[in-house]
């Protein structure tokens, strides 16, 4: 397996007259492959969030058990993204991404096909294990894409290019909601009693098809295609990536990856801690939305899934706007834009909590409109910080350590921000108190996020 995943050998450089044309063609193709590939990973990651309300109604899970089961993805993904990051830095991005996507789709397909019984504890344990496997395999998505972006795009263009690429997961989440509705409808028309299985089956099948496209489109590095390094082609030797003395494809020792470029990097630690609050808001709202909106009687099952999709789709526009503003107004410094975005997120989360709290009587139509406004506000502003923390991580290390740095920051976001705060903590609060208390917990986390992101401003200004 190790030899299968090894980076391809560098090819002899093509004729100088053909370099520009070939570079532009290959960058477009590879970027599209990374975009579609990472979007496809989201078709087979958050399916349980959409199926949970129906699984609760069928007696397969309960609210507290759903939080535990969903946390399996986040816990495994947190460690996988970190560990797989270092493996990715030593592997062929094309093979690495496609292998993980195919295996993730097959596991999620199995989740939708297993005949569950009435024992909630056993069902929870089984689904939790399967979610652990899915989470681990999902860790094979971001690191190779980070490696691709580091190798094919140079420092001074990367923040905006990565913002464009980063909307792939919002498109993936949007498509998941639509495919889930279609999958449930299809099984219902076929007379299948547990039509919620369509939330898992149809998205998984589509992900398998997209894996074939990714295999055609992605290539590991310019040098493997007979092209010069991107910093030479664009004459951009800014940042550590451009100044690194390590050769493309060179396997750095694990000590260098983990100790020299990660654990001794003070700025990277600050980025990682701020990422906890970012991910608590991201998943504390998105993953619980279908269950919350249905439990409060605000929306039906189909409406809540559509709200989930729109929340993510709006995030695409927000990510692009955030990336452009970071490059145009702040000259690539990410921290100021993160503070602005998290401040608006805090307003959105407080509105979301207030709309569903019932403290003020309002017509159902007005309540639904306020919920949509809140979800759109959160969606528009939360994905900017999600993208920019990844950019900050890549900018702090040489290209050969890009996956490791991204994995380290992701470890904090997914393990502490997502699994612990947004899943286990919010689930426990909802079970012991109420949905209102659970959403208020996320609101408090969003305010803390503003403070944490602000801590990065002086450090980032100094390093700039």
Tab-separated table of C-alpha atoms in Angstrom:
chain	number	residue	atom	x	y	z
A	1	UNK	CA	0.000	0.000	0.000
A	2	UNK	CA	2.844	2.371	0.872
A	3	UNK	CA	4.460	1.935	-2.525
A	4	UNK	CA	1.095	2.311	-4.259
A	5	UNK	CA	0.613	5.704	-2.594
A	6	UNK	CA	4.151	6.987	-3.240
A	7	UNK	CA	4.332	10.302	-5.156
A	8	UNK	CA	4.981	9.862	-8.882
A	9	UNK	CA	8.483	10.464	-10.192
A	10	UNK	CA	9.245	13.865	-11.730
A	11	UNK	CA	9.069	13.811	-15.515
A	12	UNK	CA	11.620	15.544	-17.764
A	13	UNK	CA	10.557	19.159	-18.288
A	14	UNK	CA	8.601	19.848	-21.475
A	15	UNK	CA	9.650	22.407	-24.064
A	16	UNK	CA	9.763	25.957	-22.689
A	17	UNK	CA	7.427	27.213	-25.437
A	18	UNK	CA	4.688	24.826	-24.272
A	19	UNK	CA	4.997	25.445	-20.524
A	20	UNK	CA	2.532	28.353	-20.199
A	21	UNK	CA	-0.262	26.690	-22.161
A	22	UNK	CA	0.197	23.341	-20.419
A	23	UNK	CA	0.423	24.933	-16.974
A	24	UNK	CA	-2.829	26.843	-17.399
A	25	UNK	CA	-4.644	23.786	-18.723
A	26	UNK	CA	-3.375	21.492	-15.974
A	27	UNK	CA	-4.044	23.978	-13.166
A	28	UNK	CA	-7.667	24.298	-14.267
A	29	UNK	CA	-8.056	20.538	-14.533
A	30	UNK	CA	-6.386	19.764	-11.200
A	31	UNK	CA	-8.259	22.530	-9.400
A	32	UNK	CA	-11.569	21.188	-10.717
A	33	UNK	CA	-10.614	17.679	-9.587
A	34	UNK	CA	-9.774	18.887	-6.079
A	35	UNK	CA	-12.977	20.941	-5.956
A	36	UNK	CA	-15.253	18.080	-7.028
A	37	UNK	CA	-13.338	15.561	-4.932
A	38	UNK	CA	-13.664	17.455	-1.676
A	39	UNK	CA	-17.318	18.257	-2.392
A	40	UNK	CA	-17.918	14.533	-2.901
A	41	UNK	CA	-16.482	13.757	0.541
A	42	UNK	CA	-19.319	15.835	2.012
A	43	UNK	CA	-21.872	13.622	0.292
A	44	UNK	CA	-20.763	10.789	2.587
A	45	UNK	CA	-19.989	12.509	5.881
A	46	UNK	CA	-23.001	14.301	7.408
A	47	UNK	CA	-25.779	11.947	6.244
A	48	UNK	CA	-26.663	10.929	9.805
A	49	UNK	CA	-27.575	14.528	10.648
A	50	UNK	CA	-30.300	14.429	7.992
A	51	UNK	CA	-31.556	10.938	8.789
A	52	UNK	CA	-31.509	11.421	12.591
A	53	UNK	CA	-35.062	12.812	13.077
A	54	UNK	CA	-36.632	9.873	11.217
A	55	UNK	CA	-34.361	7.367	12.965
A	56	UNK	CA	-35.471	8.827	16.313
A	57	UNK	CA	-39.125	8.505	15.271
A	58	UNK	CA	-38.524	4.866	14.270
A	59	UNK	CA	-37.033	4.098	17.687
A	60	UNK	CA	-33.581	3.313	16.297
A	61	UNK	CA	-31.860	6.164	18.196
A	62	UNK	CA	-32.754	8.860	20.735
A	63	UNK	CA	-31.571	12.490	20.933
A	64	UNK	CA	-28.633	11.879	23.277
A	65	UNK	CA	-27.584	8.799	21.307
A	66	UNK	CA	-27.701	10.776	18.043
A	67	UNK	CA	-25.197	13.253	19.478
A	68	UNK	CA	-22.928	10.379	20.494
A	69	UNK	CA	-23.270	8.613	17.141
A	70	UNK	CA	-22.618	11.819	15.160
A	71	UNK	CA	-19.543	12.544	17.295
A	72	UNK	CA	-17.936	9.371	15.903
A	73	UNK	CA	-17.308	11.096	12.576
A	74	UNK	CA	-15.804	14.160	14.234
A	75	UNK	CA	-13.588	12.274	16.693
A	76	UNK	CA	-12.104	9.978	14.066
A	77	UNK	CA	-11.841	12.756	11.487
A	78	UNK	CA	-9.953	14.993	13.906
A	79	UNK	CA	-7.179	12.448	14.462
A	80	UNK	CA	-7.287	11.181	10.893
A	81	UNK	CA	-6.887	14.644	9.392
A	82	UNK	CA	-3.791	15.161	11.549
A	83	UNK	CA	-2.221	11.743	10.950
A	84	UNK	CA	-3.314	11.447	7.342
A	85	UNK	CA	-1.886	14.924	6.786
A	86	UNK	CA	1.636	13.631	7.337
A	87	UNK	CA	0.901	10.505	5.263
A	88	UNK	CA	-0.487	12.715	2.491
A	89	UNK	CA	2.703	14.790	2.483
A	90	UNK	CA	4.487	11.553	1.551
A	91	UNK	CA	1.896	10.272	-0.973
A	92	UNK	CA	0.397	10.821	-4.417
A	93	UNK	CA	-2.524	13.248	-3.952
A	94	UNK	CA	-4.496	11.663	-6.772
A	95	UNK	CA	-4.404	8.121	-5.376
A	96	UNK	CA	-4.804	9.271	-1.794
A	97	UNK	CA	-7.953	11.335	-2.384
A	98	UNK	CA	-9.683	8.828	-4.666
A	99	UNK	CA	-8.995	5.826	-2.420
A	100	UNK	CA	-10.432	7.575	0.632
A	101	UNK	CA	-13.510	8.751	-1.281
A	102	UNK	CA	-14.349	5.292	-2.638
A	103	UNK	CA	-13.983	3.630	0.773
A	104	UNK	CA	-16.033	6.385	2.494
A	105	UNK	CA	-18.861	5.938	-0.017
A	106	UNK	CA	-18.904	2.161	0.464
A	107	UNK	CA	-19.114	2.459	4.255
A	108	UNK	CA	-21.917	5.048	4.098
A	109	UNK	CA	-23.745	2.810	1.634
A	110	UNK	CA	-23.532	0.023	4.218
A	111	UNK	CA	-24.999	2.314	6.905
A	112	UNK	CA	-28.069	2.761	4.730
A	113	UNK	CA	-28.469	-0.953	3.975
A	114	UNK	CA	-28.004	-2.535	7.442
A	115	UNK	CA	-31.246	-3.934	8.987
A	116	UNK	CA	-31.412	-2.275	12.440
A	117	UNK	CA	-33.348	-3.733	15.380
A	118	UNK	CA	-35.184	-2.095	18.274
A	119	UNK	CA	-32.238	-2.119	20.708
A	120	UNK	CA	-31.237	1.565	20.832
A	121	UNK	CA	-27.985	0.908	22.708
A	122	UNK	CA	-26.834	-1.705	20.172
A	123	UNK	CA	-27.858	0.482	17.224
A	124	UNK	CA	-25.940	3.398	18.716
A	125	UNK	CA	-22.803	1.312	19.209
A	126	UNK	CA	-22.975	-0.073	15.663
A	127	UNK	CA	-23.587	3.297	14.017
A	128	UNK	CA	-20.924	4.947	16.202
A	129	UNK	CA	-18.320	2.420	14.989
A	130	UNK	CA	-19.345	2.938	11.369
A	131	UNK	CA	-19.183	6.714	11.846
A	132	UNK	CA	-15.688	6.291	13.296
A	133	UNK	CA	-14.671	4.462	10.113
A	134	UNK	CA	-16.275	7.126	7.907
A	135	UNK	CA	-14.585	9.856	9.925
A	136	UNK	CA	-11.193	8.217	9.593
A	137	UNK	CA	-11.580	7.782	5.848
A	138	UNK	CA	-12.833	11.369	5.520
A	139	UNK	CA	-9.422	12.457	6.776
A	140	UNK	CA	-8.074	11.430	3.390
A	141	UNK	CA	-9.882	14.343	1.706
A	142	UNK	CA	-8.497	17.671	2.941
A	143	UNK	CA	-4.744	16.850	3.213
A	144	UNK	CA	-4.243	15.854	-0.449
A	145	UNK	CA	-6.237	18.923	-1.523
A	146	UNK	CA	-4.005	21.079	0.684
A	147	UNK	CA	-0.985	19.459	-0.940
A	148	UNK	CA	-2.440	20.145	-4.389
A	149	UNK	CA	-3.048	23.815	-3.576
A	150	UNK	CA	0.463	24.202	-2.153
A	151	UNK	CA	2.102	22.641	-5.216
A	152	UNK	CA	-0.022	24.167	-7.973
A	153	UNK	CA	-0.620	27.691	-6.590
A	154	UNK	CA	1.987	30.068	-5.190
A	155	UNK	CA	1.905	32.130	-2.014
A	156	UNK	CA	0.534	35.469	-3.221
A	157	UNK	CA	-2.448	33.917	-5.059
A	158	UNK	CA	-3.263	31.167	-2.596
A	159	UNK	CA	-5.650	32.928	-0.196
A	160	UNK	CA	-8.163	33.800	-2.925
A	161	UNK	CA	-7.702	30.549	-4.870
A	162	UNK	CA	-8.209	28.533	-1.702
A	163	UNK	CA	-11.296	30.556	-0.858
A	164	UNK	CA	-12.738	29.534	-4.220
A	165	UNK	CA	-11.735	25.916	-3.649
A	166	UNK	CA	-13.073	25.974	-0.091
A	167	UNK	CA	-16.649	26.525	-1.253
A	168	UNK	CA	-16.492	22.948	-2.510
A	169	UNK	CA	-17.663	21.683	0.866
A	170	UNK	CA	-20.590	24.108	0.906
A	171	UNK	CA	-21.626	22.835	-2.520
A	172	UNK	CA	-21.138	19.289	-1.254
A	173	UNK	CA	-23.319	19.929	1.803
A	174	UNK	CA	-25.952	21.650	-0.354
A	175	UNK	CA	-25.949	18.719	-2.773
A	176	UNK	CA	-26.207	16.285	0.154
A	177	UNK	CA	-29.469	17.891	1.277
A	178	UNK	CA	-30.924	17.755	-2.232
A	179	UNK	CA	-29.776	14.169	-2.844
A	180	UNK	CA	-31.100	13.123	0.550
A	181	UNK	CA	-34.553	14.501	-0.270
A	182	UNK	CA	-34.428	12.732	-3.640
A	183	UNK	CA	-33.207	9.485	-2.080
A	184	UNK	CA	-35.952	9.432	0.572
A	185	UNK	CA	-38.596	10.298	-2.015
A	186	UNK	CA	-37.381	7.542	-4.337
A	187	UNK	CA	-37.482	4.855	-1.639
A	188	UNK	CA	-40.864	6.108	-0.452
A	189	UNK	CA	-42.249	5.811	-3.989
A	190	UNK	CA	-40.861	2.270	-4.124
A	191	UNK	CA	-42.758	1.426	-0.941
A	192	UNK	CA	-39.720	1.020	1.327
A	193	UNK	CA	-40.861	1.496	4.934
A	194	UNK	CA	-37.624	3.016	6.239
A	195	UNK	CA	-37.325	5.593	3.458
A	196	UNK	CA	-34.737	7.515	5.531
A	197	UNK	CA	-32.218	5.008	4.180
A	198	UNK	CA	-32.234	7.142	1.037
A	199	UNK	CA	-30.335	9.793	3.046
A	200	UNK	CA	-27.352	7.416	2.923
A	201	UNK	CA	-27.744	5.366	-0.246
A	202	UNK	CA	-28.203	7.873	-3.096
A	203	UNK	CA	-25.452	10.322	-1.972
A	204	UNK	CA	-23.026	7.397	-1.594
A	205	UNK	CA	-23.709	6.169	-5.130
A	206	UNK	CA	-23.144	9.660	-6.550
A	207	UNK	CA	-19.868	9.932	-4.605
A	208	UNK	CA	-18.602	6.735	-6.241
A	209	UNK	CA	-19.255	8.207	-9.695
A	210	UNK	CA	-17.431	11.434	-8.772
A	211	UNK	CA	-14.403	9.449	-7.602
A	212	UNK	CA	-13.930	8.284	-11.199
A	213	UNK	CA	-13.908	11.906	-12.395
A	214	UNK	CA	-11.314	12.829	-9.757
A	215	UNK	CA	-9.006	10.036	-10.899
A	216	UNK	CA	-9.115	11.517	-14.422
A	217	UNK	CA	-8.591	15.141	-13.351
A	218	UNK	CA	-6.060	15.210	-10.495
A	219	UNK	CA	-2.266	15.125	-10.794
A	220	UNK	CA	0.067	15.299	-7.800
A	221	UNK	CA	2.428	18.138	-8.726
A	222	UNK	CA	3.603	20.220	-11.700
A	223	UNK	CA	6.939	18.383	-11.709
A	224	UNK	CA	5.150	15.047	-12.155
A	225	UNK	CA	3.675	16.503	-15.365
A	226	UNK	CA	6.994	17.775	-16.717
A	227	UNK	CA	6.407	21.354	-15.557
A	228	UNK	CA	8.612	23.614	-13.402
A	229	UNK	CA	7.715	24.392	-9.742
A	230	UNK	CA	4.890	26.918	-9.495
A	231	UNK	CA	7.022	29.521	-7.680
A	232	UNK	CA	9.460	29.483	-10.615
A	233	UNK	CA	6.701	29.663	-13.216
A	234	UNK	CA	5.002	32.625	-11.497
A	235	UNK	CA	8.250	34.131	-10.192
A	236	UNK	CA	6.760	34.161	-6.701
A	237	UNK	CA	9.193	33.024	-4.015
A	238	UNK	CA	7.306	34.664	-1.132
A	239	UNK	CA	6.544	32.799	2.093
A	240	UNK	CA	8.034	29.616	3.471
A	241	UNK	CA	6.660	27.548	0.594
A	242	UNK	CA	8.524	29.597	-1.959
A	243	UNK	CA	11.760	29.783	0.034
A	244	UNK	CA	11.893	26.177	1.181
A	245	UNK	CA	15.053	24.293	0.273
A	246	UNK	CA	13.278	20.927	0.283
A	247	UNK	CA	12.642	19.346	-3.092
A	248	UNK	CA	9.169	18.591	-4.409
A	249	UNK	CA	8.251	15.004	-3.574
A	250	UNK	CA	10.977	14.750	-0.945
A	251	UNK	CA	9.765	12.798	2.101
A	252	UNK	CA	10.557	14.866	5.164
A	253	UNK	CA	11.332	12.916	8.379
A	254	UNK	CA	8.420	12.654	10.811
A	255	UNK	CA	10.466	14.500	13.431
A	256	UNK	CA	10.826	17.449	11.079
A	257	UNK	CA	7.124	17.402	10.153
A	258	UNK	CA	5.713	17.129	13.668
A	259	UNK	CA	8.325	18.837	15.827
A	260	UNK	CA	10.043	21.497	13.738
A	261	UNK	CA	7.094	22.642	11.610
A	262	UNK	CA	4.178	22.047	14.012
A	263	UNK	CA	4.853	21.761	17.731
A	264	UNK	CA	7.478	24.508	17.804
A	265	UNK	CA	5.344	26.868	15.709
A	266	UNK	CA	3.682	29.254	18.197
A	267	UNK	CA	1.528	30.966	15.581
A	268	UNK	CA	0.157	27.623	14.400
A	269	UNK	CA	-0.965	26.879	17.972
A	270	UNK	CA	-2.900	30.169	18.100
A	271	UNK	CA	-4.626	29.343	14.801
A	272	UNK	CA	-5.507	25.874	16.118
A	273	UNK	CA	-7.075	27.173	19.349
A	274	UNK	CA	-9.181	29.774	17.515
A	275	UNK	CA	-10.363	26.999	15.208
A	276	UNK	CA	-12.151	25.344	18.147
A	277	UNK	CA	-14.738	28.140	18.346
A	278	UNK	CA	-15.064	28.347	14.553
A	279	UNK	CA	-15.975	24.671	14.300
A	280	UNK	CA	-18.270	24.725	17.299
A	281	UNK	CA	-20.411	27.327	15.519
A	282	UNK	CA	-20.100	25.671	12.111
A	283	UNK	CA	-21.369	22.271	13.242
A	284	UNK	CA	-23.310	23.316	16.327
A	285	UNK	CA	-25.739	25.044	13.968
A	286	UNK	CA	-25.503	23.025	10.735
A	287	UNK	CA	-25.502	19.456	12.052
A	288	UNK	CA	-28.284	19.997	14.579
A	289	UNK	CA	-30.508	22.104	12.285
A	290	UNK	CA	-32.791	19.309	10.965
A	291	UNK	CA	-33.366	17.791	14.422
A	292	UNK	CA	-33.769	21.190	16.119
A	293	UNK	CA	-36.169	22.690	13.570
A	294	UNK	CA	-38.350	19.586	13.541
A	295	UNK	CA	-38.333	19.157	17.334
A	296	UNK	CA	-39.432	22.781	17.784
A	297	UNK	CA	-42.163	22.357	15.154
A	298	UNK	CA	-40.744	25.188	13.053
A	299	UNK	CA	-40.282	23.140	9.872
A	300	UNK	CA	-41.189	19.776	8.387
A	301	UNK	CA	-38.592	17.132	7.533
A	302	UNK	CA	-38.249	18.274	3.903
A	303	UNK	CA	-38.214	21.954	4.869
A	304	UNK	CA	-35.486	21.417	7.462
A	305	UNK	CA	-33.306	19.575	4.937
A	306	UNK	CA	-33.823	22.403	2.458
A	307	UNK	CA	-32.885	24.923	5.163
A	308	UNK	CA	-29.739	22.843	5.803
A	309	UNK	CA	-28.874	23.013	2.101
A	310	UNK	CA	-29.527	26.749	1.769
A	311	UNK	CA	-27.456	27.454	4.886
A	312	UNK	CA	-24.505	25.728	3.197
A	313	UNK	CA	-25.095	27.222	-0.251
A	314	UNK	CA	-25.070	30.772	1.134
A	315	UNK	CA	-21.733	29.838	2.699
A	316	UNK	CA	-20.239	29.574	-0.796
A	317	UNK	CA	-20.911	33.244	-1.508
A	318	UNK	CA	-19.607	34.200	1.924
A	319	UNK	CA	-16.398	32.263	1.428
A	320	UNK	CA	-15.677	33.992	-1.886
A	321	UNK	CA	-16.443	37.430	-0.435
A	322	UNK	CA	-14.254	36.745	2.571
A	323	UNK	CA	-11.336	35.533	0.446
A	324	UNK	CA	-11.568	38.546	-1.849
A	325	UNK	CA	-11.765	40.987	1.066
A	326	UNK	CA	-8.776	39.342	2.753
A	327	UNK	CA	-6.641	39.731	-0.353
A	328	UNK	CA	-7.930	43.189	-1.337
A	329	UNK	CA	-8.260	45.006	1.989
A	330	UNK	CA	-5.950	43.160	4.367
A	331	UNK	CA	-3.182	42.132	1.927
A	332	UNK	CA	-3.513	38.458	2.751
A	333	UNK	CA	-3.709	38.846	6.554
A	334	UNK	CA	-6.525	36.529	7.637
A	335	UNK	CA	-7.074	37.456	11.301
A	336	UNK	CA	-8.907	40.804	10.831
A	337	UNK	CA	-11.406	39.221	8.448
A	338	UNK	CA	-11.929	36.315	10.842
A	339	UNK	CA	-12.869	38.737	13.631
A	340	UNK	CA	-15.385	40.519	11.383
A	341	UNK	CA	-16.935	37.245	10.242
A	342	UNK	CA	-17.168	35.729	13.728
A	343	UNK	CA	-18.832	38.908	15.017
A	344	UNK	CA	-21.595	38.607	12.426
A	345	UNK	CA	-21.837	34.877	13.192
A	346	UNK	CA	-22.460	35.718	16.848
A	347	UNK	CA	-25.334	37.984	15.818
A	348	UNK	CA	-26.745	35.242	13.575
A	349	UNK	CA	-26.561	32.538	16.251
A	350	UNK	CA	-28.254	34.793	18.821
A	351	UNK	CA	-31.045	35.502	16.297
A	352	UNK	CA	-31.355	31.765	15.576
A	353	UNK	CA	-31.683	31.011	19.297
A	354	UNK	CA	-34.144	33.857	19.864
A	355	UNK	CA	-36.323	32.829	16.898
A	356	UNK	CA	-36.877	29.330	18.236
A	357	UNK	CA	-36.927	30.129	21.958
A	358	UNK	CA	-40.598	31.088	22.095
A	359	UNK	CA	-39.947	33.939	24.517
A	360	UNK	CA	-41.797	36.265	22.148
A	361	UNK	CA	-44.998	35.098	20.459
A	362	UNK	CA	-44.888	35.385	16.666
A	363	UNK	CA	-46.737	34.013	13.679
A	364	UNK	CA	-45.301	30.716	12.318
A	365	UNK	CA	-44.495	32.411	8.990
A	366	UNK	CA	-42.560	35.190	10.739
A	367	UNK	CA	-40.700	32.654	12.865
A	368	UNK	CA	-39.731	30.665	9.786
A	369	UNK	CA	-38.475	33.791	8.013
A	370	UNK	CA	-36.332	34.768	11.018
A	371	UNK	CA	-34.852	31.260	11.143
A	372	UNK	CA	-33.953	31.439	7.453
A	373	UNK	CA	-32.396	34.886	7.932
A	374	UNK	CA	-30.357	33.603	10.883
A	375	UNK	CA	-29.197	30.478	9.032
A	376	UNK	CA	-28.205	32.522	5.982
A	377	UNK	CA	-26.344	35.040	8.139
A	378	UNK	CA	-24.432	32.280	9.921
A	379	UNK	CA	-23.783	30.396	6.690
A	380	UNK	CA	-22.496	33.486	4.889
A	381	UNK	CA	-19.994	34.419	7.600
A	382	UNK	CA	-18.855	31.136	9.218
A	383	UNK	CA	-17.192	29.585	6.170
A	384	UNK	CA	-14.800	32.499	5.711
A	385	UNK	CA	-12.967	31.674	8.973
A	386	UNK	CA	-13.159	27.958	8.093
A	387	UNK	CA	-11.277	28.671	4.859
A	388	UNK	CA	-8.833	31.216	6.263
A	389	UNK	CA	-7.615	29.033	9.121
A	390	UNK	CA	-6.579	26.525	6.455
A	391	UNK	CA	-4.807	29.261	4.496
A	392	UNK	CA	-2.980	30.400	7.640
A	393	UNK	CA	-1.789	26.845	8.266
A	394	UNK	CA	-0.452	26.387	4.719
A	395	UNK	CA	1.311	29.753	4.733
A	396	UNK	CA	3.297	28.864	7.848
A	397	UNK	CA	5.161	25.797	6.549
A	398	UNK	CA	7.043	24.546	3.467
A	399	UNK	CA	4.995	22.804	0.782
A	400	UNK	CA	6.196	19.354	1.888
A	401	UNK	CA	4.613	19.910	5.322
A	402	UNK	CA	1.317	21.442	4.132
A	403	UNK	CA	-0.842	18.428	4.979
A	404	UNK	CA	0.662	18.072	8.450
A	405	UNK	CA	0.051	21.722	9.365
A	406	UNK	CA	-3.514	21.621	8.038
A	407	UNK	CA	-4.136	18.374	9.912
A	408	UNK	CA	-2.884	19.860	13.185
A	409	UNK	CA	-5.232	22.844	12.956
A	410	UNK	CA	-8.057	20.523	11.885
A	411	UNK	CA	-7.411	18.263	14.891
A	412	UNK	CA	-8.369	21.077	17.263
A	413	UNK	CA	-11.347	22.139	15.155
A	414	UNK	CA	-12.886	18.717	14.670
A	415	UNK	CA	-11.995	17.053	17.986
A	416	UNK	CA	-12.571	19.899	20.451
A	417	UNK	CA	-14.749	22.272	18.414
A	418	UNK	CA	-16.928	19.747	16.594
A	419	UNK	CA	-16.962	16.428	18.490
A	420	UNK	CA	-16.657	17.727	22.066
A	421	UNK	CA	-18.381	21.130	21.903
A	422	UNK	CA	-20.917	20.953	19.071
A	423	UNK	CA	-21.876	17.259	19.421
A	424	UNK	CA	-21.316	15.912	22.925
A	425	UNK	CA	-21.740	19.169	24.847
A	426	UNK	CA	-24.748	20.462	22.900
A	427	UNK	CA	-26.359	16.992	22.847
A	428	UNK	CA	-25.946	16.646	26.620
A	429	UNK	CA	-27.351	20.129	27.248
A	430	UNK	CA	-30.378	19.417	25.039
A	431	UNK	CA	-31.025	16.076	26.756
A	432	UNK	CA	-30.676	17.432	30.306
A	433	UNK	CA	-32.235	20.882	29.782
A	434	UNK	CA	-33.807	21.898	26.446
A	435	UNK	CA	-33.180	22.756	22.816
A	436	UNK	CA	-33.178	26.438	23.786
A	437	UNK	CA	-30.332	25.837	26.234
A	438	UNK	CA	-28.423	23.872	23.577
A	439	UNK	CA	-28.608	26.678	21.018
A	440	UNK	CA	-27.714	29.255	23.668
A	441	UNK	CA	-24.564	27.207	24.345
A	442	UNK	CA	-23.567	27.591	20.694
A	443	UNK	CA	-24.295	31.331	20.912
A	444	UNK	CA	-21.906	31.661	23.859
A	445	UNK	CA	-19.288	29.754	21.861
A	446	UNK	CA	-19.631	32.179	18.959
A	447	UNK	CA	-18.916	35.157	21.227
A	448	UNK	CA	-15.830	33.396	22.597
A	449	UNK	CA	-14.760	32.825	18.975
A	450	UNK	CA	-14.623	36.567	18.325
A	451	UNK	CA	-12.148	36.983	21.192
A	452	UNK	CA	-9.987	34.025	20.146
A	453	UNK	CA	-9.724	35.209	16.538
A	454	UNK	CA	-8.768	38.688	17.740
A	455	UNK	CA	-5.755	37.214	19.576
A	456	UNK	CA	-4.236	36.443	16.167
A	457	UNK	CA	-4.178	40.053	14.898
A	458	UNK	CA	-0.980	41.346	16.601
A	459	UNK	CA	0.904	38.103	15.947
A	460	UNK	CA	-0.079	38.084	12.288
A	461	UNK	CA	0.844	41.755	11.863
A	462	UNK	CA	4.249	41.081	13.415
A	463	UNK	CA	5.036	38.074	11.220
A	464	UNK	CA	3.844	39.948	8.103
